[in-house]
Short mmCIF file of N, CA and C in Angstrom, two decimals:
data_model
loop_
_atom_site.label_atom_id
_atom_site.label_comp_id
_atom_site.label_asym_id
_atom_site.label_seq_id
_atom_site.Cartn_x
_atom_site.Cartn_y
_atom_site.Cartn_z
N MET W 73 7.96 -19.36 -6.04
CA MET W 73 7.05 -18.25 -6.25
C MET W 73 7.50 -16.97 -5.54
N ILE W 74 8.47 -17.07 -4.66
CA ILE W 74 8.94 -15.88 -3.95
C ILE W 74 10.12 -15.29 -4.70
N ALA W 75 10.00 -14.02 -5.04
CA ALA W 75 11.04 -13.34 -5.82
C ALA W 75 12.37 -13.36 -5.06
N PRO W 76 13.47 -13.55 -5.77
CA PRO W 76 14.79 -13.54 -5.11
C PRO W 76 15.07 -12.25 -4.34
N SER W 77 14.60 -11.10 -4.84
CA SER W 77 14.86 -9.84 -4.13
C SER W 77 14.12 -9.80 -2.79
N ILE W 78 12.97 -10.47 -2.70
CA ILE W 78 12.24 -10.56 -1.43
C ILE W 78 13.04 -11.42 -0.46
N LEU W 79 13.55 -12.54 -0.95
CA LEU W 79 14.37 -13.40 -0.09
C LEU W 79 15.61 -12.66 0.39
N GLY W 80 16.20 -11.85 -0.48
CA GLY W 80 17.37 -11.05 -0.09
C GLY W 80 17.03 -10.04 0.98
N LEU W 81 15.88 -9.38 0.85
CA LEU W 81 15.45 -8.42 1.87
C LEU W 81 15.23 -9.14 3.20
N CYS W 82 14.57 -10.29 3.16
CA CYS W 82 14.30 -11.03 4.39
C CYS W 82 15.59 -11.50 5.04
N GLN W 83 16.57 -11.90 4.23
CA GLN W 83 17.86 -12.32 4.78
C GLN W 83 18.59 -11.14 5.41
N ALA W 84 18.51 -9.97 4.77
CA ALA W 84 19.14 -8.77 5.33
C ALA W 84 18.51 -8.41 6.68
N VAL W 85 17.20 -8.55 6.79
CA VAL W 85 16.51 -8.30 8.07
C VAL W 85 17.00 -9.30 9.11
N ALA W 86 17.09 -10.58 8.73
CA ALA W 86 17.56 -11.60 9.67
C ALA W 86 18.98 -11.32 10.11
N ASP W 87 19.83 -10.91 9.17
CA ASP W 87 21.23 -10.60 9.50
C ASP W 87 21.33 -9.43 10.47
N ALA W 88 20.31 -8.54 10.47
CA ALA W 88 20.28 -7.39 11.37
C ALA W 88 19.60 -7.72 12.70
N GLY W 89 19.18 -8.97 12.87
CA GLY W 89 18.57 -9.39 14.14
C GLY W 89 17.06 -9.39 14.13
N GLY W 90 16.43 -9.13 13.00
CA GLY W 90 14.98 -9.12 12.92
C GLY W 90 14.43 -10.34 12.23
N ARG W 91 13.14 -10.32 12.01
CA ARG W 91 12.46 -11.39 11.28
C ARG W 91 11.42 -10.75 10.37
N ALA W 92 11.52 -11.02 9.07
CA ALA W 92 10.57 -10.48 8.10
C ALA W 92 9.63 -11.59 7.68
N LEU W 93 8.33 -11.31 7.78
CA LEU W 93 7.31 -12.29 7.41
C LEU W 93 6.42 -11.74 6.31
N LEU W 94 6.11 -12.57 5.33
CA LEU W 94 5.09 -12.21 4.35
C LEU W 94 3.75 -12.30 5.05
N VAL W 95 2.87 -11.34 4.78
CA VAL W 95 1.58 -11.28 5.47
C VAL W 95 0.44 -11.02 4.49
N GLY W 96 -0.77 -11.27 4.98
CA GLY W 96 -1.97 -10.86 4.27
C GLY W 96 -2.27 -11.64 3.01
N GLY W 97 -2.69 -10.89 1.98
CA GLY W 97 -3.17 -11.48 0.74
C GLY W 97 -2.15 -12.32 0.00
N TRP W 98 -0.87 -11.97 0.11
CA TRP W 98 0.14 -12.76 -0.58
C TRP W 98 0.13 -14.19 -0.05
N VAL W 99 0.08 -14.33 1.28
CA VAL W 99 0.10 -15.66 1.90
C VAL W 99 -1.15 -16.42 1.51
N ARG W 100 -2.30 -15.78 1.60
CA ARG W 100 -3.57 -16.41 1.23
C ARG W 100 -3.50 -16.94 -0.20
N ASP W 101 -3.10 -16.08 -1.14
CA ASP W 101 -3.08 -16.48 -2.54
C ASP W 101 -2.01 -17.55 -2.80
N TYR W 102 -0.89 -17.48 -2.12
CA TYR W 102 0.15 -18.50 -2.24
C TYR W 102 -0.41 -19.88 -1.86
N LEU W 103 -1.15 -19.92 -0.74
CA LEU W 103 -1.73 -21.19 -0.30
C LEU W 103 -2.84 -21.67 -1.22
N LEU W 104 -3.47 -20.75 -1.93
CA LEU W 104 -4.50 -21.11 -2.91
C LEU W 104 -3.88 -21.47 -4.27
N GLY W 105 -2.55 -21.34 -4.39
CA GLY W 105 -1.88 -21.66 -5.64
C GLY W 105 -1.97 -20.57 -6.68
N ARG W 106 -2.28 -19.35 -6.25
CA ARG W 106 -2.40 -18.21 -7.16
C ARG W 106 -1.12 -17.38 -7.10
N GLU W 107 -0.62 -17.00 -8.26
CA GLU W 107 0.55 -16.12 -8.30
C GLU W 107 0.15 -14.71 -7.89
N ARG W 108 1.04 -14.05 -7.20
CA ARG W 108 0.77 -12.70 -6.75
C ARG W 108 2.10 -11.95 -6.71
N SER W 109 2.10 -10.73 -7.19
CA SER W 109 3.36 -9.99 -7.24
C SER W 109 3.41 -8.83 -6.26
N ASP W 110 2.34 -8.58 -5.53
CA ASP W 110 2.41 -7.50 -4.53
C ASP W 110 2.67 -8.11 -3.16
N TYR W 111 3.85 -7.80 -2.66
CA TYR W 111 4.33 -8.37 -1.41
C TYR W 111 4.14 -7.38 -0.27
N ASP W 112 3.68 -7.89 0.87
CA ASP W 112 3.61 -7.12 2.10
C ASP W 112 4.44 -7.87 3.14
N LEU W 113 5.39 -7.17 3.74
CA LEU W 113 6.23 -7.77 4.76
C LEU W 113 6.03 -7.05 6.08
N GLU W 114 6.00 -7.82 7.16
CA GLU W 114 5.96 -7.27 8.50
C GLU W 114 7.28 -7.67 9.16
N VAL W 115 7.94 -6.70 9.77
CA VAL W 115 9.27 -6.94 10.35
C VAL W 115 9.18 -6.88 11.87
N TYR W 116 9.66 -7.93 12.49
CA TYR W 116 9.67 -8.08 13.94
C TYR W 116 11.10 -7.96 14.46
N ARG W 117 11.21 -7.50 15.72
CA ARG W 117 12.49 -7.43 16.44
C ARG W 117 13.50 -6.47 15.82
N LEU W 118 13.03 -5.49 15.07
CA LEU W 118 13.93 -4.49 14.49
C LEU W 118 13.21 -3.15 14.54
N GLU W 119 13.78 -2.19 15.23
CA GLU W 119 13.16 -0.88 15.39
C GLU W 119 13.10 -0.12 14.07
N ALA W 120 12.30 0.93 14.03
CA ALA W 120 12.02 1.68 12.81
C ALA W 120 13.28 2.28 12.16
N ALA W 121 14.11 2.94 12.93
CA ALA W 121 15.29 3.61 12.34
C ALA W 121 16.25 2.61 11.69
N PRO W 122 16.62 1.52 12.37
CA PRO W 122 17.49 0.54 11.70
C PRO W 122 16.81 -0.11 10.50
N LEU W 123 15.50 -0.32 10.58
CA LEU W 123 14.78 -0.90 9.45
C LEU W 123 14.84 0.01 8.24
N ARG W 124 14.56 1.29 8.46
CA ARG W 124 14.60 2.23 7.34
C ARG W 124 16.00 2.31 6.73
N SER W 125 17.01 2.32 7.56
CA SER W 125 18.39 2.36 7.08
C SER W 125 18.72 1.11 6.25
N LEU W 126 18.29 -0.03 6.72
CA LEU W 126 18.51 -1.29 6.01
C LEU W 126 17.82 -1.25 4.65
N LEU W 127 16.57 -0.80 4.63
CA LEU W 127 15.80 -0.74 3.38
C LEU W 127 16.46 0.20 2.38
N ALA W 128 16.99 1.33 2.87
CA ALA W 128 17.63 2.31 1.99
C ALA W 128 18.87 1.74 1.32
N ARG W 129 19.51 0.76 1.94
CA ARG W 129 20.66 0.11 1.31
C ARG W 129 20.23 -0.83 0.18
N LEU W 130 18.96 -1.26 0.21
CA LEU W 130 18.47 -2.21 -0.79
C LEU W 130 17.82 -1.53 -1.99
N GLY W 131 17.29 -0.32 -1.78
CA GLY W 131 16.63 0.39 -2.87
C GLY W 131 15.99 1.66 -2.37
N PRO W 132 15.44 2.46 -3.29
CA PRO W 132 14.77 3.70 -2.87
C PRO W 132 13.58 3.42 -1.94
N VAL W 133 13.45 4.25 -0.89
CA VAL W 133 12.40 4.06 0.12
C VAL W 133 11.49 5.27 0.13
N ASN W 134 10.20 5.01 0.15
CA ASN W 134 9.19 6.05 0.29
C ASN W 134 8.41 5.76 1.57
N SER W 135 8.38 6.71 2.48
CA SER W 135 7.62 6.54 3.72
C SER W 135 6.17 6.88 3.45
N VAL W 136 5.32 5.86 3.44
CA VAL W 136 3.90 6.10 3.23
C VAL W 136 3.16 6.21 4.55
N GLY W 137 3.81 5.82 5.61
CA GLY W 137 3.20 5.90 6.92
C GLY W 137 4.27 5.99 7.98
N GLU W 138 5.04 7.06 7.96
CA GLU W 138 6.13 7.22 8.91
C GLU W 138 5.62 7.12 10.35
N ALA W 139 4.44 7.69 10.61
CA ALA W 139 3.89 7.67 11.97
C ALA W 139 3.59 6.24 12.42
N TYR W 140 3.18 5.38 11.49
CA TYR W 140 2.90 4.01 11.87
C TYR W 140 3.84 3.03 11.17
N THR W 141 4.93 3.54 10.68
CA THR W 141 6.08 2.77 10.22
C THR W 141 5.75 1.80 9.09
N VAL W 142 5.34 2.36 7.95
CA VAL W 142 5.16 1.58 6.73
C VAL W 142 5.98 2.26 5.64
N TYR W 143 6.78 1.46 4.96
CA TYR W 143 7.64 1.97 3.90
C TYR W 143 7.37 1.21 2.61
N LYS W 144 7.49 1.91 1.50
CA LYS W 144 7.50 1.27 0.19
C LYS W 144 8.94 1.31 -0.27
N VAL W 145 9.45 0.14 -0.62
CA VAL W 145 10.83 0.06 -1.09
C VAL W 145 10.82 -0.56 -2.48
N ARG W 146 11.62 0.03 -3.37
CA ARG W 146 11.75 -0.49 -4.74
C ARG W 146 12.98 -1.39 -4.77
N LEU W 147 12.74 -2.67 -5.01
CA LEU W 147 13.83 -3.64 -5.06
C LEU W 147 14.16 -3.97 -6.51
N PRO W 148 15.43 -4.11 -6.81
CA PRO W 148 15.79 -4.50 -8.17
C PRO W 148 15.31 -5.92 -8.44
N ALA W 149 14.94 -6.19 -9.69
CA ALA W 149 14.52 -7.53 -10.09
C ALA W 149 15.61 -8.15 -10.95
N GLY W 150 15.39 -9.38 -11.32
CA GLY W 150 16.35 -10.06 -12.17
C GLY W 150 16.35 -9.49 -13.58
N ALA W 151 17.22 -9.99 -14.41
CA ALA W 151 17.34 -9.53 -15.80
C ALA W 151 16.02 -9.66 -16.53
N GLY W 152 15.61 -8.57 -17.17
CA GLY W 152 14.39 -8.58 -17.95
C GLY W 152 13.11 -8.46 -17.15
N SER W 153 13.20 -8.38 -15.83
CA SER W 153 12.02 -8.26 -14.98
C SER W 153 11.92 -6.85 -14.42
N PRO W 154 10.70 -6.36 -14.25
CA PRO W 154 10.58 -5.02 -13.65
C PRO W 154 10.92 -5.07 -12.16
N SER W 155 11.30 -3.93 -11.63
CA SER W 155 11.59 -3.87 -10.20
C SER W 155 10.31 -4.11 -9.41
N LEU W 156 10.47 -4.51 -8.17
CA LEU W 156 9.33 -4.76 -7.28
C LEU W 156 9.19 -3.62 -6.30
N ILE W 157 7.96 -3.19 -6.07
CA ILE W 157 7.70 -2.23 -5.00
C ILE W 157 7.02 -3.01 -3.89
N VAL W 158 7.65 -3.01 -2.73
CA VAL W 158 7.22 -3.84 -1.61
C VAL W 158 6.82 -2.96 -0.44
N ASP W 159 5.69 -3.27 0.19
CA ASP W 159 5.30 -2.61 1.42
C ASP W 159 5.97 -3.34 2.58
N VAL W 160 6.71 -2.60 3.39
CA VAL W 160 7.42 -3.16 4.54
C VAL W 160 7.02 -2.34 5.75
N GLY W 161 6.56 -3.01 6.79
CA GLY W 161 6.15 -2.28 7.98
C GLY W 161 6.43 -3.06 9.24
N LEU W 162 6.27 -2.36 10.34
CA LEU W 162 6.34 -3.00 11.65
C LEU W 162 4.94 -3.48 12.01
N PRO W 163 4.83 -4.47 12.89
CA PRO W 163 3.51 -4.81 13.42
C PRO W 163 2.92 -3.56 14.06
N ARG W 164 1.61 -3.40 13.93
CA ARG W 164 0.99 -2.15 14.38
C ARG W 164 -0.06 -2.37 15.45
N ARG W 165 -0.09 -1.41 16.35
CA ARG W 165 -1.18 -1.32 17.33
C ARG W 165 -2.14 -0.26 16.83
N GLU W 166 -3.42 -0.57 16.85
CA GLU W 166 -4.44 0.38 16.41
C GLU W 166 -5.43 0.61 17.54
N SER W 167 -5.73 1.87 17.78
CA SER W 167 -6.72 2.24 18.80
C SER W 167 -7.74 3.16 18.15
N LYS W 168 -8.99 2.81 18.28
CA LYS W 168 -10.07 3.64 17.72
C LYS W 168 -10.17 4.92 18.54
N ILE W 169 -10.13 6.09 17.85
CA ILE W 169 -10.16 7.37 18.57
C ILE W 169 -11.29 8.29 18.10
N GLY W 170 -12.12 7.80 17.20
CA GLY W 170 -13.21 8.62 16.68
C GLY W 170 -14.05 7.84 15.71
N ARG W 171 -14.88 8.57 14.95
CA ARG W 171 -15.76 7.93 13.98
C ARG W 171 -15.07 7.80 12.63
N GLY W 172 -15.50 6.81 11.87
CA GLY W 172 -14.99 6.64 10.52
C GLY W 172 -13.81 5.70 10.45
N HIS W 173 -13.47 5.30 9.20
CA HIS W 173 -12.43 4.31 9.02
C HIS W 173 -11.01 4.89 9.14
N ARG W 174 -10.89 6.19 9.29
CA ARG W 174 -9.56 6.79 9.45
C ARG W 174 -9.28 7.25 10.88
N ALA W 175 -10.22 7.07 11.75
CA ALA W 175 -10.09 7.58 13.12
C ALA W 175 -9.41 6.55 14.02
N PHE W 176 -8.15 6.28 13.71
CA PHE W 176 -7.36 5.34 14.49
C PHE W 176 -6.03 5.98 14.86
N LEU W 177 -5.56 5.66 16.04
CA LEU W 177 -4.20 5.98 16.43
C LEU W 177 -3.40 4.71 16.15
N VAL W 178 -2.40 4.81 15.29
CA VAL W 178 -1.64 3.65 14.86
C VAL W 178 -0.17 3.86 15.20
N THR W 179 0.43 2.87 15.86
CA THR W 179 1.85 2.94 16.19
C THR W 179 2.51 1.61 15.85
N GLY W 180 3.71 1.68 15.31
CA GLY W 180 4.48 0.48 15.03
C GLY W 180 5.12 -0.06 16.29
N ASP W 181 5.15 -1.38 16.42
CA ASP W 181 5.72 -2.01 17.61
C ASP W 181 6.39 -3.33 17.22
N PRO W 182 7.71 -3.32 16.98
CA PRO W 182 8.39 -4.54 16.54
C PRO W 182 8.48 -5.63 17.59
N SER W 183 8.07 -5.33 18.83
CA SER W 183 8.14 -6.34 19.89
C SER W 183 6.82 -7.09 20.08
N MET W 184 5.81 -6.76 19.27
CA MET W 184 4.52 -7.45 19.39
C MET W 184 4.68 -8.93 19.11
N SER W 185 3.78 -9.71 19.71
CA SER W 185 3.75 -11.14 19.37
C SER W 185 3.08 -11.30 18.01
N TYR W 186 3.35 -12.41 17.37
CA TYR W 186 2.73 -12.68 16.07
C TYR W 186 1.21 -12.75 16.21
N GLU W 187 0.75 -13.36 17.29
CA GLU W 187 -0.69 -13.50 17.51
C GLU W 187 -1.37 -12.13 17.67
N GLU W 188 -0.73 -11.26 18.44
CA GLU W 188 -1.29 -9.93 18.65
C GLU W 188 -1.31 -9.13 17.35
N ALA W 189 -0.26 -9.23 16.57
CA ALA W 189 -0.20 -8.52 15.29
C ALA W 189 -1.26 -9.04 14.33
N ALA W 190 -1.44 -10.35 14.28
CA ALA W 190 -2.43 -10.94 13.37
C ALA W 190 -3.86 -10.61 13.80
N ARG W 191 -4.08 -10.35 15.07
CA ARG W 191 -5.41 -10.06 15.59
C ARG W 191 -6.02 -8.81 14.97
N ARG W 192 -5.23 -7.87 14.51
CA ARG W 192 -5.76 -6.64 13.93
C ARG W 192 -6.23 -6.82 12.50
N ARG W 193 -5.93 -7.95 11.90
CA ARG W 193 -6.33 -8.19 10.51
C ARG W 193 -7.82 -8.49 10.44
N ASP W 194 -8.38 -8.35 9.25
CA ASP W 194 -9.83 -8.48 9.09
C ASP W 194 -10.32 -9.93 9.16
N LEU W 195 -9.79 -10.79 8.30
CA LEU W 195 -10.28 -12.16 8.17
C LEU W 195 -9.17 -13.16 8.51
N THR W 196 -9.59 -14.32 8.96
CA THR W 196 -8.60 -15.34 9.33
C THR W 196 -7.71 -15.70 8.15
N ILE W 197 -8.26 -15.69 6.93
CA ILE W 197 -7.46 -16.06 5.76
C ILE W 197 -6.45 -14.97 5.38
N ASN W 198 -6.58 -13.80 5.99
CA ASN W 198 -5.63 -12.71 5.78
C ASN W 198 -4.72 -12.50 6.99
N ALA W 199 -4.87 -13.34 8.00
CA ALA W 199 -4.10 -13.19 9.24
C ALA W 199 -2.95 -14.18 9.33
N MET W 200 -2.69 -14.89 8.25
CA MET W 200 -1.58 -15.84 8.23
C MET W 200 -0.29 -15.12 7.85
N MET W 201 0.83 -15.66 8.31
CA MET W 201 2.15 -15.11 8.02
C MET W 201 3.06 -16.24 7.58
N LEU W 202 3.94 -15.92 6.64
CA LEU W 202 4.86 -16.93 6.13
C LEU W 202 6.29 -16.41 6.22
N ASP W 203 7.15 -17.20 6.83
CA ASP W 203 8.57 -16.86 6.87
C ASP W 203 9.19 -17.39 5.58
N PRO W 204 9.56 -16.50 4.65
CA PRO W 204 10.09 -16.98 3.37
C PRO W 204 11.45 -17.65 3.47
N LEU W 205 12.17 -17.44 4.56
CA LEU W 205 13.48 -18.06 4.72
C LEU W 205 13.38 -19.49 5.23
N THR W 206 12.36 -19.78 6.02
CA THR W 206 12.22 -21.12 6.61
C THR W 206 11.03 -21.89 6.07
N GLY W 207 10.07 -21.18 5.48
CA GLY W 207 8.84 -21.82 5.02
C GLY W 207 7.81 -22.00 6.12
N GLU W 208 8.12 -21.53 7.33
CA GLU W 208 7.18 -21.69 8.45
C GLU W 208 5.94 -20.84 8.23
N LEU W 209 4.77 -21.46 8.38
CA LEU W 209 3.50 -20.75 8.32
C LEU W 209 3.03 -20.49 9.73
N LEU W 210 2.79 -19.21 10.06
CA LEU W 210 2.24 -18.83 11.36
C LEU W 210 0.76 -18.55 11.13
N ASP W 211 -0.09 -19.29 11.82
CA ASP W 211 -1.53 -19.23 11.56
C ASP W 211 -2.30 -19.27 12.88
N PRO W 212 -2.19 -18.21 13.70
CA PRO W 212 -2.79 -18.25 15.03
C PRO W 212 -4.32 -18.26 15.04
N TYR W 213 -4.96 -17.91 13.93
CA TYR W 213 -6.42 -17.85 13.90
C TYR W 213 -7.04 -18.85 12.92
N HIS W 214 -6.27 -19.87 12.56
CA HIS W 214 -6.76 -21.00 11.77
C HIS W 214 -7.27 -20.61 10.38
N GLY W 215 -6.55 -19.70 9.75
CA GLY W 215 -6.90 -19.28 8.40
C GLY W 215 -6.77 -20.38 7.38
N ARG W 216 -5.79 -21.26 7.57
CA ARG W 216 -5.62 -22.37 6.61
C ARG W 216 -6.83 -23.28 6.62
N GLU W 217 -7.40 -23.52 7.79
CA GLU W 217 -8.61 -24.34 7.88
C GLU W 217 -9.76 -23.65 7.16
N ASP W 218 -9.87 -22.32 7.33
CA ASP W 218 -10.94 -21.59 6.65
C ASP W 218 -10.73 -21.55 5.15
N LEU W 219 -9.47 -21.52 4.70
CA LEU W 219 -9.19 -21.61 3.26
C LEU W 219 -9.70 -22.94 2.72
N ALA W 220 -9.38 -24.02 3.43
CA ALA W 220 -9.81 -25.35 3.00
C ALA W 220 -11.34 -25.47 2.98
N ALA W 221 -11.99 -24.81 3.92
CA ALA W 221 -13.46 -24.84 4.00
C ALA W 221 -14.11 -23.79 3.10
N ARG W 222 -13.27 -22.95 2.45
CA ARG W 222 -13.75 -21.87 1.58
C ARG W 222 -14.72 -20.97 2.36
N LEU W 223 -14.22 -20.50 3.52
CA LEU W 223 -15.04 -19.76 4.46
C LEU W 223 -14.36 -18.46 4.87
N LEU W 224 -15.14 -17.38 4.90
CA LEU W 224 -14.65 -16.10 5.40
C LEU W 224 -15.14 -15.91 6.82
N ARG W 225 -14.19 -15.71 7.72
CA ARG W 225 -14.49 -15.56 9.15
C ARG W 225 -13.66 -14.41 9.69
N VAL W 226 -14.26 -13.55 10.52
CA VAL W 226 -13.50 -12.45 11.10
C VAL W 226 -12.51 -12.99 12.13
N VAL W 227 -11.42 -12.29 12.28
CA VAL W 227 -10.44 -12.64 13.30
C VAL W 227 -10.98 -12.26 14.67
N ASP W 228 -11.41 -11.00 14.81
CA ASP W 228 -11.89 -10.49 16.08
C ASP W 228 -13.13 -9.65 15.82
N PRO W 229 -14.30 -10.13 16.22
CA PRO W 229 -15.53 -9.38 15.95
C PRO W 229 -15.51 -7.95 16.50
N ALA W 230 -14.84 -7.74 17.63
CA ALA W 230 -14.82 -6.41 18.24
C ALA W 230 -14.03 -5.42 17.38
N THR W 231 -12.91 -5.83 16.83
CA THR W 231 -12.12 -4.90 16.02
C THR W 231 -12.61 -4.84 14.58
N PHE W 232 -13.23 -5.90 14.09
CA PHE W 232 -13.71 -5.91 12.70
C PHE W 232 -14.68 -4.77 12.44
N VAL W 233 -15.60 -4.54 13.34
CA VAL W 233 -16.64 -3.53 13.12
C VAL W 233 -16.15 -2.10 13.37
N GLU W 234 -14.94 -1.95 13.89
CA GLU W 234 -14.41 -0.60 14.11
C GLU W 234 -14.10 0.12 12.81
N ASP W 235 -13.89 -0.63 11.74
CA ASP W 235 -13.57 -0.03 10.44
C ASP W 235 -14.65 -0.42 9.44
N SER W 236 -15.47 0.53 9.06
CA SER W 236 -16.60 0.26 8.17
C SER W 236 -16.16 -0.28 6.81
N LEU W 237 -14.96 0.04 6.37
CA LEU W 237 -14.49 -0.48 5.08
C LEU W 237 -14.32 -1.99 5.09
N ARG W 238 -14.05 -2.56 6.24
CA ARG W 238 -13.93 -4.02 6.32
C ARG W 238 -15.25 -4.68 5.95
N VAL W 239 -16.32 -4.13 6.45
CA VAL W 239 -17.64 -4.67 6.15
C VAL W 239 -17.93 -4.54 4.66
N LEU W 240 -17.60 -3.40 4.08
CA LEU W 240 -17.86 -3.17 2.66
C LEU W 240 -16.99 -4.06 1.76
N ARG W 241 -15.84 -4.47 2.23
CA ARG W 241 -14.95 -5.34 1.44
C ARG W 241 -15.37 -6.80 1.48
N LEU W 242 -16.15 -7.18 2.47
CA LEU W 242 -16.46 -8.58 2.71
C LEU W 242 -17.22 -9.23 1.56
N VAL W 243 -18.28 -8.62 1.08
CA VAL W 243 -19.11 -9.25 0.04
C VAL W 243 -18.35 -9.38 -1.29
N PRO W 244 -17.67 -8.33 -1.78
CA PRO W 244 -16.89 -8.53 -3.01
C PRO W 244 -15.79 -9.58 -2.83
N PHE W 245 -15.23 -9.65 -1.65
CA PHE W 245 -14.22 -10.64 -1.35
C PHE W 245 -14.81 -12.04 -1.49
N ALA W 246 -15.99 -12.24 -0.91
CA ALA W 246 -16.67 -13.54 -1.00
C ALA W 246 -16.95 -13.89 -2.46
N ALA W 247 -17.39 -12.92 -3.24
CA ALA W 247 -17.71 -13.17 -4.65
C ALA W 247 -16.45 -13.49 -5.45
N ARG W 248 -15.38 -12.74 -5.23
CA ARG W 248 -14.15 -12.95 -6.00
C ARG W 248 -13.53 -14.30 -5.71
N LEU W 249 -13.56 -14.74 -4.46
CA LEU W 249 -12.97 -16.01 -4.09
C LEU W 249 -13.95 -17.18 -4.15
N SER W 250 -15.24 -16.88 -4.31
CA SER W 250 -16.29 -17.91 -4.25
C SER W 250 -16.28 -18.62 -2.89
N PHE W 251 -16.16 -17.83 -1.83
CA PHE W 251 -16.17 -18.34 -0.47
C PHE W 251 -17.50 -17.99 0.19
N ALA W 252 -17.92 -18.81 1.14
CA ALA W 252 -19.09 -18.50 1.96
C ALA W 252 -18.66 -17.60 3.11
N ILE W 253 -19.61 -16.85 3.65
CA ILE W 253 -19.34 -16.02 4.82
C ILE W 253 -19.89 -16.76 6.04
N GLU W 254 -19.07 -16.93 7.01
CA GLU W 254 -19.45 -17.63 8.24
C GLU W 254 -20.64 -16.93 8.88
N PRO W 255 -21.66 -17.67 9.35
CA PRO W 255 -22.88 -17.04 9.88
C PRO W 255 -22.63 -16.02 10.99
N ALA W 256 -21.73 -16.28 11.92
CA ALA W 256 -21.46 -15.30 12.98
C ALA W 256 -20.83 -14.03 12.42
N THR W 257 -20.08 -14.15 11.34
CA THR W 257 -19.48 -12.98 10.69
C THR W 257 -20.57 -12.12 10.06
N ILE W 258 -21.54 -12.77 9.45
CA ILE W 258 -22.66 -12.00 8.86
C ILE W 258 -23.39 -11.24 9.94
#
């Protein structure tokens, strides 16, 4: 289910001394057996400048978040397949600096631990990471257990409420997946 161009990107990151992990919704849907074509990668142990240079060798790069190090890269696909546009970023630190869902100071930090990076995600089922080169699933907040229980649970109650959009996304998310919302999350 993982596109060859994604595996190639991840191998290029590994060859440069980093580690690229699939994150978020792709991992969740993969574990649910659902096909998904929008890939999000988080790159560890590789600073922003070398990462951008590496990505530029693989395809055109658009900086959608240069300040917090998120790039969209267009990767070539196989014969007869459309190219893939992939979001590639560094693990991010977020600090609330005002009101509203945009009032955050965000900085990329490739030296973050996987647990710390996953802590900023909204739900445990979106905080899992998959290494496409090894198949290793990193699940510091037990998202796989919540998938099996068909349960939506926040990763960190303190950070969840800092962004009002997370709350607004929760109910449609529950309806789309037919999952229950954990009582403490409600």
